[in-house]
PDB file of C-alpha atoms in Angstrom:
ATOM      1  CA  UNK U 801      96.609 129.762  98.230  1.00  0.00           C
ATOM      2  CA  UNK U 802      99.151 129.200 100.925  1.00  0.00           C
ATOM      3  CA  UNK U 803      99.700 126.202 102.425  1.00  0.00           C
ATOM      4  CA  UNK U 804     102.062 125.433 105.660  1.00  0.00           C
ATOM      5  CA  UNK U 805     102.187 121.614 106.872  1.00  0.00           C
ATOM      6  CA  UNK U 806     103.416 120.476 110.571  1.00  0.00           C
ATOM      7  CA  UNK U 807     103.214 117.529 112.958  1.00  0.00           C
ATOM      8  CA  UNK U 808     106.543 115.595 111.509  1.00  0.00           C
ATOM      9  CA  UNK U 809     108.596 114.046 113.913  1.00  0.00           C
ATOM     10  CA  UNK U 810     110.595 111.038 114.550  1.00  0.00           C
ATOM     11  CA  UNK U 811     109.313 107.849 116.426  1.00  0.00           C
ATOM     12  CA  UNK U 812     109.773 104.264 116.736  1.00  0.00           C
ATOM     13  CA  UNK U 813     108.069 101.509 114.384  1.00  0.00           C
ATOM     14  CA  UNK U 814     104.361 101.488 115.802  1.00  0.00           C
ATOM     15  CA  UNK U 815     104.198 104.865 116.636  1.00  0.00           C
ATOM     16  CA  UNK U 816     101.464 107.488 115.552  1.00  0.00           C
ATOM     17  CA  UNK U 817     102.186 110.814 114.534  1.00  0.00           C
ATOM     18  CA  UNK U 818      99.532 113.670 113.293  1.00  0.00           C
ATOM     19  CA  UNK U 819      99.959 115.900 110.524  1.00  0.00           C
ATOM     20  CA  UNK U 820      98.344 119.116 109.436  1.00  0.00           C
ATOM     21  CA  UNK U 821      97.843 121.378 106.688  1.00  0.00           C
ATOM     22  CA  UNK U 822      96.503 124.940 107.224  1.00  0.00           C
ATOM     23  CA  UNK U 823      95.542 126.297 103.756  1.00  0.00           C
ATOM     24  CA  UNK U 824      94.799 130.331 103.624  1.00  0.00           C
ATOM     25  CA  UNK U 825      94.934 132.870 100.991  1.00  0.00           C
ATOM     26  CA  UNK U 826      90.713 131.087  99.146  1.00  0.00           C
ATOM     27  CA  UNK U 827      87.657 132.507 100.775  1.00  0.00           C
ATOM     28  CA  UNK U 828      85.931 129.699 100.535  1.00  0.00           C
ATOM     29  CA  UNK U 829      88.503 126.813 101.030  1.00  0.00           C
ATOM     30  CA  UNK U 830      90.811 124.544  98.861  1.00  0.00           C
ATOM     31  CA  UNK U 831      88.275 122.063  96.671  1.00  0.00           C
ATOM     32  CA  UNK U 832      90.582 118.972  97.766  1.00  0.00           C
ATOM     33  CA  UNK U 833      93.943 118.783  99.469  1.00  0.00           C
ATOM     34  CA  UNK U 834      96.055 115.642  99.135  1.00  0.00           C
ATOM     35  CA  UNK U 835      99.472 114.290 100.843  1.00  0.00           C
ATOM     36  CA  UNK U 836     102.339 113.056  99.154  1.00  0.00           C
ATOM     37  CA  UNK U 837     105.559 111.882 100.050  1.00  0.00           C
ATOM     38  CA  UNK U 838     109.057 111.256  98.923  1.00  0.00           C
ATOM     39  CA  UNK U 839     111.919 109.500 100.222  1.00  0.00           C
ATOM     40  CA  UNK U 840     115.577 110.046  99.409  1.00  0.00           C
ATOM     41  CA  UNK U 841     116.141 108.514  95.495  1.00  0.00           C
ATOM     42  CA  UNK U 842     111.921 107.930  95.577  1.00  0.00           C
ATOM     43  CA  UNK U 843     109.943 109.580  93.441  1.00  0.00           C
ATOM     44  CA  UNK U 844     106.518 111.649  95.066  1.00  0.00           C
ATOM     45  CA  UNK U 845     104.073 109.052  95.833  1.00  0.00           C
ATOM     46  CA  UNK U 846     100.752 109.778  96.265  1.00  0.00           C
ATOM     47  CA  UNK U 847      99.427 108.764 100.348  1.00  0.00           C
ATOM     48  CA  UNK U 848      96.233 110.206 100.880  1.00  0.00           C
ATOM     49  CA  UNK U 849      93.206 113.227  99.813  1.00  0.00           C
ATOM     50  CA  UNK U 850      90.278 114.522 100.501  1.00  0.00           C
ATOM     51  CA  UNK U 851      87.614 116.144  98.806  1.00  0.00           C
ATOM     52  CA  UNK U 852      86.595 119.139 100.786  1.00  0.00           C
ATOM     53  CA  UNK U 853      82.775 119.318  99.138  1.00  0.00           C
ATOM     54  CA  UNK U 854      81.488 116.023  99.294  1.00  0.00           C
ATOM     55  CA  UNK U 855      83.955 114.448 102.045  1.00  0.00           C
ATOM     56  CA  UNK U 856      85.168 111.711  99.758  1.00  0.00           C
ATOM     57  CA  UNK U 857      88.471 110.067 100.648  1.00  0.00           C
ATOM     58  CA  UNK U 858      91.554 108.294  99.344  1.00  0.00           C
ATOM     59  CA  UNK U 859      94.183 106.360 100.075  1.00  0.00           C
ATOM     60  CA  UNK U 860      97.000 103.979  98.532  1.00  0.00           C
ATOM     61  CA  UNK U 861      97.183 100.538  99.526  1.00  0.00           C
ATOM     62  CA  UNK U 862     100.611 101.180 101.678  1.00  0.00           C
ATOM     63  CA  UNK U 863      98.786 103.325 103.880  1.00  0.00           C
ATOM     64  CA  UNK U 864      95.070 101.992 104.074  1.00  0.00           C
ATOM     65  CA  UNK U 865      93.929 100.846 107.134  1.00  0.00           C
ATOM     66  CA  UNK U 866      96.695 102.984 109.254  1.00  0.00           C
ATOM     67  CA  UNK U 867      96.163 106.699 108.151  1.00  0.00           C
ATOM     68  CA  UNK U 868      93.354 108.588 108.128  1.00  0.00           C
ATOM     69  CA  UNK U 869      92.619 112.022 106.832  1.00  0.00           C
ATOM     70  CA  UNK U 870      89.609 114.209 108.353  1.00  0.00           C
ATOM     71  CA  UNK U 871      89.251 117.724 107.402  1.00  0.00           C
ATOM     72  CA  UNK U 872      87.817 120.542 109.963  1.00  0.00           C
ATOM     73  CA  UNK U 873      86.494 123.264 106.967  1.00  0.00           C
ATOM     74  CA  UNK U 874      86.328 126.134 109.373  1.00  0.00           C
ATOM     75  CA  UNK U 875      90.020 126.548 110.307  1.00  0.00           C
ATOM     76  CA  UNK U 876      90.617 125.206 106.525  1.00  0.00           C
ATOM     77  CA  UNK U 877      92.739 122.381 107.584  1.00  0.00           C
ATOM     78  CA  UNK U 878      93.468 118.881 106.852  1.00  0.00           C
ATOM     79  CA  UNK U 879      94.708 116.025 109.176  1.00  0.00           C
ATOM     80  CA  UNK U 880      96.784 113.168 108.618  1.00  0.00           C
ATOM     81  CA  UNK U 881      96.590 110.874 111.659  1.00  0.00           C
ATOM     82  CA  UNK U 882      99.325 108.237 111.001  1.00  0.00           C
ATOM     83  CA  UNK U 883      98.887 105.341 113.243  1.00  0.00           C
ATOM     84  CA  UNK U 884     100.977 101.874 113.462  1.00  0.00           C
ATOM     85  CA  UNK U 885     104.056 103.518 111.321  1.00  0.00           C
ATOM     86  CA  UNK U 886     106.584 101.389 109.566  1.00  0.00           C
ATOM     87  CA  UNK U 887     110.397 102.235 108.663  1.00  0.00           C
ATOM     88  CA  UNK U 888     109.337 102.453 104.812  1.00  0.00           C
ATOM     89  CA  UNK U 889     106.751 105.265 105.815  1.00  0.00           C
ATOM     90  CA  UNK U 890     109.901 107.699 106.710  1.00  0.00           C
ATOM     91  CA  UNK U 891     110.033 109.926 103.999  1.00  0.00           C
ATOM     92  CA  UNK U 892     109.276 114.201 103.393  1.00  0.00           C
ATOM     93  CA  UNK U 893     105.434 114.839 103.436  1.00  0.00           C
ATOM     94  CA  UNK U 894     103.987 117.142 101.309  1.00  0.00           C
ATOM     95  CA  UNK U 895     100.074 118.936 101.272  1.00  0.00           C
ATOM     96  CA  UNK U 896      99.135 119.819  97.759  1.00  0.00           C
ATOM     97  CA  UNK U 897      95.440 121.382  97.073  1.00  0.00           C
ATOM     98  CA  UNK U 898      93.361 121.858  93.851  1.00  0.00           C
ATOM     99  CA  UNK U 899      94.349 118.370  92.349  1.00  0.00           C
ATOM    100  CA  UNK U 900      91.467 115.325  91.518  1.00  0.00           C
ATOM    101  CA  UNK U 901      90.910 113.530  94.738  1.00  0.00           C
ATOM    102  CA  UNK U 902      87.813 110.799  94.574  1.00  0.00           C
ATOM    103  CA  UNK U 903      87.304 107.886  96.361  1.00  0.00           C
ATOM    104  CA  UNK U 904      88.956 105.668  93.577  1.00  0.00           C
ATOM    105  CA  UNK U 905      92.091 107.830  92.616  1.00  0.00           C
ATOM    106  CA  UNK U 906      94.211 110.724  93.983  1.00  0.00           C
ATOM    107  CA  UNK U 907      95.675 112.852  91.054  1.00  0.00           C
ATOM    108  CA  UNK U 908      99.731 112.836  90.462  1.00  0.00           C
ATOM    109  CA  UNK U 909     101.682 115.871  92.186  1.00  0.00           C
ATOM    110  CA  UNK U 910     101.630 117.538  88.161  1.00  0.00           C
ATOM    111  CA  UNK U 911      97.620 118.282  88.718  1.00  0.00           C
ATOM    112  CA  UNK U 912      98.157 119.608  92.374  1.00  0.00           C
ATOM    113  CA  UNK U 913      98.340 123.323  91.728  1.00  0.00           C
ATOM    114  CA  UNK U 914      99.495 124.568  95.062  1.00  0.00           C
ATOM    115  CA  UNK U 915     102.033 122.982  97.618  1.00  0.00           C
ATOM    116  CA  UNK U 916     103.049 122.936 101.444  1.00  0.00           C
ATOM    117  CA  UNK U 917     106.623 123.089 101.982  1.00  0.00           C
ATOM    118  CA  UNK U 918     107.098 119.352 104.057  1.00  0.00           C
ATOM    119  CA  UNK U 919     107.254 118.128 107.171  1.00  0.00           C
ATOM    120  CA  UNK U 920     109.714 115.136 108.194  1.00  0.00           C
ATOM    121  CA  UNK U 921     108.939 111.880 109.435  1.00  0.00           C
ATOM    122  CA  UNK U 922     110.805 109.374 110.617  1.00  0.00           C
ATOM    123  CA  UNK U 923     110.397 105.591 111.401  1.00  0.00           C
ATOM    124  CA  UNK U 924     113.152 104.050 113.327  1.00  0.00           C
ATOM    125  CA  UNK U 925     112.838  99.568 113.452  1.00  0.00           C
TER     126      UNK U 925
END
């Protein structure tokens, strides 16, 4: 499984950015994908995942109420609409697929099997 992630950018406190992840490489799709970031001297935190069977979502308390991940199964990718972004959301974004992803927990990057390579994004105050 391959996947590539895009839509970083840089914008101002408030802004929105979008972010996908194309997976390819599984006939029949990745079970889950999550996002994860990390910021300089931060260790991976876990942001967001969904569960490509049943739908299910997840996401951490920083994040809930101003992201939201969809998932569009036919062109095997998952979206990351960021919306009302703060300085402390700048940080590398990661996709990750084939880790637990239910509606109470996300699993930590060491159970997500296959990663993205990052996309940027930056909050400037």
């Amino acid at each position: 499984v391959q996947l590539q992630a895009s839509g970083g950018g840089s914008v101002q406190a408030g802004g929105s950015l979008r972010l996908s992840c194309a997976a390819s490489g599984s006939s029949s799709g990745p079970d889950a994908i999550g996002w994860f970031r990390q910021a300089p001297g931060n260790e991976r935190e876990r942001v967001s995942c969904i569960n490509n069977r049943n739908g299910r979502t997840y996401y951490a308390d920083s994040v809930q109420g101003r992201f939201t991940i969809s998932r569009d199964n036919a062109k095997n990718t998952v979206s990351l609409q960021m919306h009302n972004l703060k300085p402390e959301d700048t940080a590398k974004y990661y996709c990750a697929s084939e880790g637990p992803c239910t509606t109470a927990s996300m699993g930590p990057e060491h159970t997500y099997t296959y990663w993205g390579q990052g996309t940027q994004v930056t909050v400037s105050s």
